[in-house]
Coordinates of C-alpha atoms in Angstrom, one line a residue:
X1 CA 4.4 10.6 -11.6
X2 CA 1.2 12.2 -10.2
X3 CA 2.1 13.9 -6.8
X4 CA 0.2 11.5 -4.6
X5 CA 3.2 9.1 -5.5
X6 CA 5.8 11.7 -4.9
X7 CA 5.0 12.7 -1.4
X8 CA 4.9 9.2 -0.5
X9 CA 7.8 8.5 -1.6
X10 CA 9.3 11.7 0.2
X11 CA 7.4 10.4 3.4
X12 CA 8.1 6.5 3.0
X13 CA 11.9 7.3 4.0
X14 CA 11.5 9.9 6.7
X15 CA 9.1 7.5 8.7
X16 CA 11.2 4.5 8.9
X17 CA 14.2 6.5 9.6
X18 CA 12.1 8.1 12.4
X19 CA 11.2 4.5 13.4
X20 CA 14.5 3.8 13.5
X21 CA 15.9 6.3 15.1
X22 CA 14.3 5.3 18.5
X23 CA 11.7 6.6 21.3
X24 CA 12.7 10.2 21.6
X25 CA 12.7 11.1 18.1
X26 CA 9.6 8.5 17.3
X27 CA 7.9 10.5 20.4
X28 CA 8.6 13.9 19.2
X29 CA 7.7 13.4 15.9
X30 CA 4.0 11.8 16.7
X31 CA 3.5 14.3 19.1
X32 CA 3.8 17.1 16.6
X33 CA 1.7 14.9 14.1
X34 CA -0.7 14.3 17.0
X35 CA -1.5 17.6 17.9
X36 CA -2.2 18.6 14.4
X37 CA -4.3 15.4 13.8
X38 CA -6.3 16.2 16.9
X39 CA -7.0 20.0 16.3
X40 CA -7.8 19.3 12.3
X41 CA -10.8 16.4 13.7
X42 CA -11.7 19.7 16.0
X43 CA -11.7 21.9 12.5
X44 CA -14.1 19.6 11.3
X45 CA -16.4 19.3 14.3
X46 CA -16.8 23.1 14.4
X47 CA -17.4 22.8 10.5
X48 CA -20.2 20.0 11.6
X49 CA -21.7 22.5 14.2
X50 CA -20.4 20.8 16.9
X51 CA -18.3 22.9 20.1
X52 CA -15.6 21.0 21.0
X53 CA -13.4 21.5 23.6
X54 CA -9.9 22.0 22.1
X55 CA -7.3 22.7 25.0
X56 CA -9.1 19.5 26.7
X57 CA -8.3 17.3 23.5
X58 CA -4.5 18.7 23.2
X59 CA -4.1 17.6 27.2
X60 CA -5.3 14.4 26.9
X61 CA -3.1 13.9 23.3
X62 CA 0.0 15.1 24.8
X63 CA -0.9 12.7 27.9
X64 CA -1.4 9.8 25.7
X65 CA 2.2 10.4 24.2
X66 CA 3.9 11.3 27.3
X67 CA 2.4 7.2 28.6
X68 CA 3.5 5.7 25.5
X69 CA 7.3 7.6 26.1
X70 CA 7.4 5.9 29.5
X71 CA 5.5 2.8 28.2
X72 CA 2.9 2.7 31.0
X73 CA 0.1 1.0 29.6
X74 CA -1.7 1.0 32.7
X75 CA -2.2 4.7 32.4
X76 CA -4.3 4.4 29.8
X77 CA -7.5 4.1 31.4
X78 CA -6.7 7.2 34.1
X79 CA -5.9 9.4 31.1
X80 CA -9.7 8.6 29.5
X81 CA -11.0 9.0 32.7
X82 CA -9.4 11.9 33.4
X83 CA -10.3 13.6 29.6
X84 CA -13.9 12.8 30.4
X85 CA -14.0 14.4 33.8
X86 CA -12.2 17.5 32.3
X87 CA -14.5 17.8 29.8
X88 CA -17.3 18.0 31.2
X89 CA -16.5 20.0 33.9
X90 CA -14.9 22.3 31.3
X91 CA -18.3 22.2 29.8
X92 CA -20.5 23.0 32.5
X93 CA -18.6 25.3 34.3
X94 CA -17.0 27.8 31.3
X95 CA -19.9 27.2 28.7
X96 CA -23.0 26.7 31.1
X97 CA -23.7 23.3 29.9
X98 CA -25.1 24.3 25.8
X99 CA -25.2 21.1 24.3
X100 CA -23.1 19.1 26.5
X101 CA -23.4 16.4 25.6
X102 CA -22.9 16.1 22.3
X103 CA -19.6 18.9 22.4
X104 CA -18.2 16.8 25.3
X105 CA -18.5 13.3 23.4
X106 CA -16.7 15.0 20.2
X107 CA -13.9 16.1 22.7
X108 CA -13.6 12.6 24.4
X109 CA -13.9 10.9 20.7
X110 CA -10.9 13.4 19.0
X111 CA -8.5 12.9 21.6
X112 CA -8.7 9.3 22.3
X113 CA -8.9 8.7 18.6
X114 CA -5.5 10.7 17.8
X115 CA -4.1 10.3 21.4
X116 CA -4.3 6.3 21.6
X117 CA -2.6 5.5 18.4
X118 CA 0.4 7.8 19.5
X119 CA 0.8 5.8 22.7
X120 CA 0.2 2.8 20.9
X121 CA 2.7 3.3 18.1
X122 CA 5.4 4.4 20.7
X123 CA 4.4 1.0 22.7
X124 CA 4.6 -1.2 20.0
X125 CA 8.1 -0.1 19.0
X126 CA 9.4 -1.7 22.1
X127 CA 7.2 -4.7 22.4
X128 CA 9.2 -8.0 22.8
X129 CA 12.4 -6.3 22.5
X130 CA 13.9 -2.9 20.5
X131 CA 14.3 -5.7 17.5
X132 CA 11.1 -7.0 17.7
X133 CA 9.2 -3.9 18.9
X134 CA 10.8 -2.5 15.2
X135 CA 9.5 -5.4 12.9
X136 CA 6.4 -5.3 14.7
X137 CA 5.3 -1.5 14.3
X138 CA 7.1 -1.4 10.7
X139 CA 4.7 -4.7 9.3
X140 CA 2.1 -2.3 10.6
X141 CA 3.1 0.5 8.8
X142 CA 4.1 -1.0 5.6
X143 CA 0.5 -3.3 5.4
X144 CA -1.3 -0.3 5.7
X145 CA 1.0 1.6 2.9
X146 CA 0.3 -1.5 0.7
X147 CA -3.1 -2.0 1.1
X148 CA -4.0 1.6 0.6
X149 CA -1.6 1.6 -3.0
X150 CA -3.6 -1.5 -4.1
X151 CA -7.2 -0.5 -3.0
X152 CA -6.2 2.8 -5.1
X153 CA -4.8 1.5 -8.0
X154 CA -7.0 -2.0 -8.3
X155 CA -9.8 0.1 -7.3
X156 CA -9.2 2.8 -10.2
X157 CA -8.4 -0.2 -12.9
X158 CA -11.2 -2.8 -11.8
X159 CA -13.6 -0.8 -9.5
X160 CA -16.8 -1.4 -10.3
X161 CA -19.1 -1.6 -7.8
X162 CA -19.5 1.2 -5.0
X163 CA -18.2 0.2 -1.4
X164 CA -19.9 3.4 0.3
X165 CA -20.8 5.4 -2.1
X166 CA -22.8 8.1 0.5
X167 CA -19.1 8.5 2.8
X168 CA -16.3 7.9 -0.2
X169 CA -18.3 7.4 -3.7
X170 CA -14.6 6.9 -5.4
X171 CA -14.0 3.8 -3.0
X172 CA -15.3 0.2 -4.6
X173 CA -15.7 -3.0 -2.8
X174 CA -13.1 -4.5 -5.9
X175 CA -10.6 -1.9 -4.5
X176 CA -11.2 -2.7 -1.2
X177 CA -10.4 -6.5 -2.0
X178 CA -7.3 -5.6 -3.9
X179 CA -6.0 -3.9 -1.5
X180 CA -6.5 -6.8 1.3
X181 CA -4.6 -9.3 -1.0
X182 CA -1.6 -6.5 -1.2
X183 CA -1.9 -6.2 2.9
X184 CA -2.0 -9.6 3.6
X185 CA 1.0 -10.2 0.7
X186 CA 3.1 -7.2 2.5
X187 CA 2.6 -9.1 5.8
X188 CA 3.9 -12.4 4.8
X189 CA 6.9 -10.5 3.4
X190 CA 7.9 -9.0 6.4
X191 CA 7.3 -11.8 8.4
X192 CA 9.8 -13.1 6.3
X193 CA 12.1 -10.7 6.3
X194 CA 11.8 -10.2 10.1
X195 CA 12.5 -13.4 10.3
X196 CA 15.6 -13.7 8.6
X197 CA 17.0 -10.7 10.1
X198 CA 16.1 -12.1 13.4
X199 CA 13.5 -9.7 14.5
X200 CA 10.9 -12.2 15.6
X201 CA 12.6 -15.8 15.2
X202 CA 9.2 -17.4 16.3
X203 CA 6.9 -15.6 14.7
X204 CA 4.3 -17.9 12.9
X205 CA 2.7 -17.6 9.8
X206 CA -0.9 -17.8 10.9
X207 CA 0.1 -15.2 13.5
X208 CA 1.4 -13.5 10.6
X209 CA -1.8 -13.3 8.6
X210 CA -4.1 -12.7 11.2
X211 CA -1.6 -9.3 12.3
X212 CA -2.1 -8.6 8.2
X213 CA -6.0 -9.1 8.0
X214 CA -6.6 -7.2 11.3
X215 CA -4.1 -4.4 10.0
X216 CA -5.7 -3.9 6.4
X217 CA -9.3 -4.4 7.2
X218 CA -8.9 -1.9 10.0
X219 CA -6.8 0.3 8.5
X220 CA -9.8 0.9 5.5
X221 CA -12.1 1.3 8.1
X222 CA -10.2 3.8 9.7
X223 CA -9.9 5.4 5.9
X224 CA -14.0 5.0 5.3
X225 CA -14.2 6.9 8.9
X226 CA -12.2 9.9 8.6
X227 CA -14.3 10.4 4.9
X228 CA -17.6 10.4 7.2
X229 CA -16.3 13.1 9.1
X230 CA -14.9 15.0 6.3
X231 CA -18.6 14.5 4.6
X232 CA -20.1 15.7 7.6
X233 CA -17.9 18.8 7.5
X234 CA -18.6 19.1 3.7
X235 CA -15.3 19.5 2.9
X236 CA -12.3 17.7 0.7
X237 CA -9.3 17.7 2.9
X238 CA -9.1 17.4 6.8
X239 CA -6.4 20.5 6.2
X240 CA -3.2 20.9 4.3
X241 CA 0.0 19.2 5.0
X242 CA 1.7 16.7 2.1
X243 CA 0.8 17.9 -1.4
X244 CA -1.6 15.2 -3.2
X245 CA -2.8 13.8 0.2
X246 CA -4.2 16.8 2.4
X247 CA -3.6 17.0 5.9
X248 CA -2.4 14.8 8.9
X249 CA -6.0 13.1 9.7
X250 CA -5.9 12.4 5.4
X251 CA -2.4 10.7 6.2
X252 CA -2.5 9.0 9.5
X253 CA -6.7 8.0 9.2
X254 CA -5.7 4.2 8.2
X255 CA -3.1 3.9 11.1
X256 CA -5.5 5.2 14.1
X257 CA -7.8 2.3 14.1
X258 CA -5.1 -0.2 13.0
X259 CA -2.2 0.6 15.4
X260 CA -4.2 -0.1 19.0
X261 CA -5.3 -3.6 17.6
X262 CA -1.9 -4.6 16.4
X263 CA -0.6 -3.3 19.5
X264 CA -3.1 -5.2 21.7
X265 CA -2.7 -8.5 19.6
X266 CA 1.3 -8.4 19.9
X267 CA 1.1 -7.8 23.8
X268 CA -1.9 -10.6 24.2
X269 CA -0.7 -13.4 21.9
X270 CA 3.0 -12.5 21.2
X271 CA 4.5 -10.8 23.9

């Protein structure tokens, strides 16, 4: 067993019993994996020769959590507003305005692209209902584990032809496939098995699918991202925090652009 398997299968229990666990722990634990998502996408900003901002980022993270904890979605917008206005006065008034703009955009970008997620992973666990909140954010979590395994594996057995081969050479459009079909499967099985454990009596099958294709087509994106910026850094790993998978941006880059769209999609059409 190589030891990309292992840690997964170390981290695989430990997340759903966080899940499961509740709000407080759930909250504690992704604002510990928040801050040191948010300050590794900093590392490789600076290693891009870009200035961010850092303290401005960890603010608007821990606000972002502290939202999702109380589940005040409205907030949302003030706390983007609010990072922007920070950030460039930060910028202008401590660093005399050298290259503003492009060192206050990386700020705004790291922590709504960390900090959203967290508050939308925290929201999600309690949309429609504790039960229901629990099948919802755990079909997310388990269609994103499952299409990563099978665009990895497919892709290493029938990859041929190169998906982007100037962000992630190793990724193939035959991976990418394969691991949509083992998304979409993973979401019909838990829509089955939330059903039958009562988590969401009512939930359709279309409504079903369409949660699965949103959640694996984003969730590669998000994967095909987070290489970009590790290209732009030049470097292999975001940072080092599971053996086999690198740090927390390496680990959590398929959930960030996944979890607001789910979330989003449950509260528009499901809630």
């Amino acid at each position: 067993m190589n030891q990309r398997v292992s840690s997964a299968i170390m981290a695989i229990p430990l997340a759903l019993l966080v899940i499961f666990l509740g709000r407080a722990c759930l909250a504690a634990t992704l604002l510990v994996l928040g801050l040191l998502a948010v300050r590794e996408f900093y590392n490789l900003a600076q290693f891009s020769g870009y200035g961010p901002l850092e303290q401005v980022g960890i603010i608007g993270v821990i606000a972002f959590v502290a939202l999702g904890y109380l589940g005040i979605q409205q907030g949302i917008g003030l706390v983007v507003t609010c990072i922007v206005i920070l950030s460039l006065t930060w910028q202008t008034l401590v660093f005399g305005g050298r290259n503003a703009i492009a060192n206050s955009a990386v700020t705004v970008l790291g922590s709504v692209y960390v900090g959203l997620p967290m508050a939308s992973a925290l929201m999600l666990r309690y949309a429609g209902g504790e039960r229901a909140g629990f099948g919802y954010l755990l079909m997310a979590i388990l269609t994103v584990w499952a299409t990563d395994t099978g665009a990895y594996y497919g892709g290493k057995a029938l990859g041929k032809r190169k998906l982007a081969p100037t962000v992630s050479p190793n990724k193939t459009c035959e991976g990418a496939i394969i691991g949509l079909a083992f998304g979409v499967a993973a979401g019909v099985v838990i829509r089955w098995l939330g059903a039958a454990l009562l988590w969401w009596p009512h939930l359709g099958l279309g409504h079903s699918l369409i949660l699965a294709v949103i959640t694996s087509v984003t969730g590669q994106m998000g994967d095909l991202a987070e290489s970009a910026f590790k290209r732009s850094a030049e470097v292999k790993d975001s940072g080092v925090f599971m053996p086999g998978h690198g740090g927390v941006l390496d680990r959590l880059d398929s959930l960030l652009l996944a979890l607001p769209l789910v979330y989003y999609y449950v509260r528009l059409f499901l809630s």
